[in-house]
Short mmCIF file of C-alpha atoms and ligand atoms in Angstrom, two decimals:
data_model
loop_
_atom_site.label_atom_id
_atom_site.label_comp_id
_atom_site.label_asym_id
_atom_site.label_seq_id
_atom_site.Cartn_x
_atom_site.Cartn_y
_atom_site.Cartn_z
CA MET A 1 96.63 196.53 75.60
CA ILE A 2 99.04 193.41 76.15
CA ARG A 3 100.92 193.33 79.39
CA THR A 4 102.47 190.34 80.95
CA GLU A 5 104.52 190.22 84.29
CA ASN A 6 106.86 187.18 85.25
CA LEU A 7 105.01 184.49 83.50
CA ILE A 8 106.33 181.07 84.14
CA LYS A 9 105.31 177.90 82.38
CA LEU A 10 106.88 174.50 83.64
CA TYR A 11 106.60 171.33 81.64
CA ASN A 12 107.56 167.98 83.18
CA LEU A 13 109.12 165.49 80.52
CA GLY A 14 109.55 162.07 82.14
CA GLY A 15 110.52 163.52 85.76
CA VAL A 16 112.78 166.32 84.26
CA GLU A 17 111.30 169.80 84.66
CA VAL A 18 111.36 172.17 81.50
CA ARG A 19 111.12 176.00 82.29
CA ALA A 20 109.41 176.77 78.97
CA LEU A 21 108.69 180.50 80.25
CA ASP A 22 111.02 181.60 82.94
CA GLY A 23 109.79 185.06 83.83
CA VAL A 24 108.27 186.77 80.70
CA SER A 25 107.47 190.38 81.27
CA LEU A 26 106.21 192.05 78.10
CA THR A 27 104.26 194.91 76.94
CA VAL A 28 102.88 195.34 73.58
CA HIS A 29 101.11 198.68 72.79
CA GLU A 30 97.91 198.97 70.71
CA GLY A 31 98.74 198.88 67.12
CA GLU A 32 102.18 197.63 67.48
CA MET A 33 103.69 195.03 64.97
CA ILE A 34 106.40 192.98 66.47
CA ALA A 35 108.53 189.94 65.76
CA VAL A 36 109.54 187.46 68.42
CA THR A 37 112.56 185.69 67.42
CA GLY A 38 115.10 182.97 69.30
CA ALA A 39 116.24 179.61 68.86
CA SER A 40 114.10 176.41 68.73
CA GLY A 41 113.05 175.55 72.08
CA SER A 42 113.30 179.16 73.46
CA GLY A 43 109.65 179.27 74.55
CA LYS A 44 108.21 181.36 71.64
CA SER A 45 105.21 178.97 70.89
CA THR A 46 104.72 178.47 74.61
CA LEU A 47 104.34 182.38 74.96
CA MET A 48 102.29 182.76 71.93
CA ASN A 49 99.92 179.96 73.12
CA ILE A 50 99.52 181.98 76.37
CA LEU A 51 98.91 185.45 74.89
CA GLY A 52 96.56 183.69 72.48
CA CYS A 53 94.33 182.45 75.29
CA LEU A 54 95.00 178.85 74.18
CA ASP A 55 96.93 177.93 77.43
CA ARG A 56 97.42 179.35 80.95
CA PRO A 57 100.69 180.10 82.70
CA ASP A 58 101.43 178.50 85.87
CA SER A 59 102.01 181.91 87.66
CA GLY A 60 102.23 185.40 86.40
CA SER A 61 100.07 187.86 85.16
CA TYR A 62 98.55 188.56 81.85
CA TRP A 63 96.62 191.70 81.26
CA LEU A 64 94.49 191.88 78.13
CA GLY A 65 93.16 195.63 78.23
CA ASP A 66 92.48 196.10 81.78
CA GLU A 67 91.51 192.18 82.53
CA ASP A 68 93.96 189.78 84.05
CA VAL A 69 93.01 186.60 81.86
CA ALA A 70 96.06 184.27 83.16
CA GLN A 71 93.95 182.24 85.46
CA LEU A 72 90.47 182.38 83.94
CA PRO A 73 88.70 179.01 83.14
CA LYS A 74 89.34 177.63 79.91
CA LYS A 75 85.83 178.24 78.56
CA ARG A 76 86.05 181.97 79.53
CA LEU A 77 89.45 181.92 77.55
CA ALA A 78 88.11 180.34 74.71
CA GLN A 79 85.27 183.21 74.44
CA ILE A 80 88.09 185.89 74.78
CA ARG A 81 90.04 184.26 71.88
CA ASN A 82 87.08 184.10 69.77
CA ARG A 83 86.35 187.69 70.11
CA ARG A 84 89.62 189.52 70.50
CA ILE A 85 92.24 187.40 69.09
CA GLY A 86 93.02 186.02 65.68
CA PHE A 87 95.55 183.02 65.56
CA VAL A 88 97.61 181.74 62.80
CA PHE A 89 99.77 178.70 62.78
CA GLN A 90 102.70 177.55 60.59
CA THR A 91 100.90 174.32 59.58
CA PHE A 92 97.58 176.29 58.86
CA ASN A 93 95.49 174.07 61.18
CA LEU A 94 92.54 174.07 58.74
CA LEU A 95 89.74 171.35 58.97
CA PRO A 96 90.54 168.92 55.96
CA ARG A 97 86.96 168.13 54.83
CA MET A 98 85.66 171.48 55.10
CA THR A 99 85.92 174.02 52.18
CA ALA A 100 87.54 177.26 52.55
CA PHE A 101 84.26 179.03 53.28
CA GLU A 102 83.31 176.50 55.90
CA ASN A 103 86.77 176.90 57.84
CA VAL A 104 86.25 180.72 57.81
CA GLU A 105 82.42 180.58 58.89
CA LEU A 106 83.56 178.48 62.13
CA PRO A 107 84.44 181.50 64.31
CA LEU A 108 81.25 182.93 63.63
CA LEU A 109 79.23 179.97 64.22
CA TYR A 110 81.00 179.45 67.44
CA ALA A 111 80.18 182.94 68.44
CA GLY A 112 76.48 182.47 67.83
CA ASN A 113 76.29 184.75 64.68
CA THR A 114 74.38 182.90 62.25
CA LYS A 115 72.63 186.06 60.57
CA GLN A 116 75.84 187.58 58.79
CA VAL A 117 77.78 184.49 58.44
CA ARG A 118 77.82 184.47 54.62
CA ASP A 119 78.58 188.09 54.20
CA LEU A 120 81.49 188.28 56.86
CA ALA A 121 82.85 185.03 55.63
CA MET A 122 83.01 186.21 52.24
CA ASP A 123 84.38 189.88 53.15
CA ALA A 124 87.31 187.91 54.91
CA LEU A 125 87.90 185.63 51.92
CA ARG A 126 88.01 188.70 49.40
CA LEU A 127 90.32 190.54 51.75
CA VAL A 128 92.92 187.60 51.35
CA GLY A 129 92.18 187.30 47.67
CA LEU A 130 90.36 184.06 47.92
CA GLU A 131 86.91 185.09 46.73
CA ASN A 132 86.99 182.42 43.88
CA ARG A 133 88.22 179.60 45.91
CA THR A 134 85.55 179.37 48.47
CA HIS A 135 84.32 176.02 47.65
CA HIS A 136 87.78 174.29 47.56
CA GLU A 137 89.02 172.03 50.42
CA PRO A 138 92.42 172.72 51.97
CA ASN A 139 94.09 169.60 49.80
CA GLN A 140 92.92 171.40 46.70
CA LEU A 141 94.78 174.78 47.44
CA SER A 142 98.44 175.52 47.60
CA GLY A 143 100.24 176.37 50.92
CA GLY A 144 99.99 179.98 50.28
CA GLN A 145 96.31 179.74 49.77
CA ARG A 146 95.76 177.67 52.66
CA GLN A 147 97.61 180.23 54.66
CA ARG A 148 95.31 182.80 53.31
CA VAL A 149 92.35 180.65 54.26
CA ALA A 150 93.63 180.61 57.70
CA ILE A 151 94.34 184.42 57.82
CA ALA A 152 90.48 184.79 56.72
CA ARG A 153 89.47 182.69 59.71
CA ALA A 154 91.61 184.66 62.11
CA ILE A 155 90.21 187.99 61.12
CA VAL A 156 86.62 187.20 60.35
CA MET A 157 85.44 187.94 63.89
CA ASN A 158 87.34 191.43 63.16
CA PRO A 159 89.91 191.11 66.21
CA ASN A 160 92.08 193.86 67.33
CA ILE A 161 94.93 191.29 68.04
CA ILE A 162 96.60 189.07 65.46
CA LEU A 163 99.11 186.37 66.77
CA ALA A 164 100.99 184.36 64.02
CA ASP A 165 103.46 181.40 65.01
CA GLU A 166 105.76 180.98 62.16
CA PRO A 167 103.42 181.86 59.61
CA THR A 168 105.80 181.94 56.62
CA GLY A 169 107.65 178.82 57.95
CA ASN A 170 106.23 176.43 55.50
CA LEU A 171 106.09 178.74 52.51
CA ASP A 172 108.62 179.61 49.78
CA SER A 173 110.04 183.11 50.08
CA ARG A 174 107.90 184.52 47.36
CA THR A 175 104.62 183.22 48.87
CA GLY A 176 106.05 184.28 52.37
CA ASN A 177 106.40 187.78 50.94
CA GLU A 178 102.72 187.76 49.87
CA ILE A 179 101.54 186.74 53.61
CA MET A 180 103.76 189.43 54.99
CA GLU A 181 102.05 191.99 52.84
CA LEU A 182 98.71 190.70 54.40
CA PHE A 183 99.92 191.06 57.80
CA GLU A 184 101.18 194.53 56.91
CA GLU A 185 97.68 195.49 55.46
CA LEU A 186 96.07 194.42 58.71
CA HIS A 187 98.52 196.43 60.76
CA SER A 188 97.98 199.40 58.66
CA GLN A 189 94.19 199.04 59.64
CA GLY A 190 95.23 199.58 63.16
CA ARG A 191 95.43 196.10 64.29
CA THR A 192 98.22 194.69 66.85
CA ILE A 193 100.36 192.09 65.17
CA ILE A 194 102.62 189.51 66.88
CA ILE A 195 104.76 187.30 64.66
CA VAL A 196 107.09 184.65 65.59
CA THR A 197 109.65 184.03 62.94
CA HIS A 198 113.19 182.53 62.14
CA GLU A 199 113.73 184.68 59.29
CA PRO A 200 115.27 188.06 59.62
CA ALA A 201 113.61 189.33 56.58
CA VAL A 202 110.41 188.77 58.28
CA ALA A 203 111.62 190.32 61.61
CA GLN A 204 112.92 193.53 60.00
CA ARG A 205 109.58 194.26 58.60
CA CYS A 206 108.14 194.66 62.06
CA GLY A 207 108.28 197.70 64.35
CA ARG A 208 110.08 195.82 67.10
CA GLN A 209 112.04 192.66 67.42
CA VAL A 210 111.42 190.62 71.09
CA HIS A 211 114.29 187.88 71.41
CA MET A 212 113.88 184.96 73.42
CA VAL A 213 116.54 182.82 74.92
CA ASP A 214 115.80 179.63 77.32
CA GLY A 215 112.24 181.00 78.37
CA GLN A 216 113.22 184.66 78.88
CA ILE A 217 113.00 187.75 76.82
CA VAL A 218 116.55 189.04 76.51
CA ASP A 219 115.99 192.07 74.09
CA GLY A 220 113.01 194.35 73.19
CA MET A 221 110.80 193.67 75.99
CA LEU A 222 109.81 197.31 76.21
CA GLN A 223 109.04 199.75 73.40
CA HIS A 224 111.95 202.22 72.99
CA VAL A 225 110.44 205.64 72.62
P1 ADP B 301 109.76 177.31 70.34
O1 ADP B 301 108.55 177.74 69.90
O2 ADP B 301 110.59 178.54 70.79
O3 ADP B 301 110.74 176.45 69.62
P2 ADP B 301 108.45 175.95 72.48
O4 ADP B 301 107.65 177.04 73.14
O5 ADP B 301 107.73 175.22 71.57
O6 ADP B 301 109.86 176.59 72.05
O7 ADP B 301 109.07 175.19 73.66
C1 ADP B 301 109.86 175.64 74.81
C2 ADP B 301 110.34 174.24 75.65
O8 ADP B 301 109.21 173.80 76.13
C3 ADP B 301 111.28 173.28 74.78
O9 ADP B 301 112.27 172.76 75.68
C4 ADP B 301 110.08 172.45 74.70
O10 ADP B 301 110.70 171.01 74.51
C5 ADP B 301 109.21 172.62 75.92
N1 ADP B 301 107.87 172.09 75.72
C6 ADP B 301 106.90 172.63 74.90
N2 ADP B 301 105.73 172.08 74.86
C7 ADP B 301 105.85 171.10 75.68
C8 ADP B 301 104.86 170.11 76.14
N3 ADP B 301 103.71 170.06 75.61
N4 ADP B 301 105.37 168.87 76.93
C9 ADP B 301 106.57 169.05 77.37
N5 ADP B 301 107.49 170.27 76.98
C10 ADP B 301 106.94 171.08 76.04
MG1 MG B 302 107.37 177.10 68.07
#
C-alpha cells in the first residue's frame, strides 16, 4: 500500500547541505500500525510530510497503491492527500477562529462534498466523543479535546491511511493514552496507521517499530513475517 525507495530530501541551511532523508526505503502494508522513532532531527517529520503528500522528495520513489506520487504536481498531491490520507500533528493545527464543527467540515468542503457535510462531520465528531463540543472554538477546548477535533478532521473523508506526527507529544500521559485508544480503534477498523513518537509506551502499542538515525531507517524497514 505504501512503498518508498531511496528517498532523498536535502535542505540548504546557510550554504550548508542537510540530508534530512538519506535514502529511505520503507514498505508499509495495508492495515499495519507502525511507530517511527528516532532522535530529534533524524528526519521523522520530513519522512511523514512526504508520506502525507505535504512535501516531495528530491529524488526516490513513493508508491501509494500502484501510483508513483513522488513527483506529482502540488495540486494533485493535495487532492490525493484530501481523499486518501488523514494527517494529525503534535500541535493540532486547528484554525483558531473556527468551531470544532467548522474545522472538521473543511476537508469535505475542499472535496466539493456539500451535500453530506453535516452528517459526515457530526459522525466524525461523535466517533471522537465530541458531539457536545461542536460549537466550541479551539481555545475553549482542552489539549486532548483539540487533538480529538484534529483526528475527527483527519478521518472525516474516511481515508485508509492515517499519519500522526508526535500526536501525544503535547498531552499528559492519561490524555495521550486516550488518544492512542482512538488510533487503536481506527486501526481495528482496518486503517493503516503510522505514528511518530518519542515515547516507548506509545511505540510498543504499534505492531512494528521503524527507527531512524541521521535521515536513514536503521531498523524495521521490512515487516518481519
Ligand atoms: P525530526 O522530525 O526527526 O526531529 P526533521 O525531519 O524535522 O527531524 O528534520 C530533519 C533534519 O532536516 C534536521 O537536521 C532539520 O534541521 C532539517 N530540516 C527540517 N526541515 C527543514 C527546513 N525547512 N529547512 C532546513 N532544514 C530543515
Ligand atoms: Mg519532527
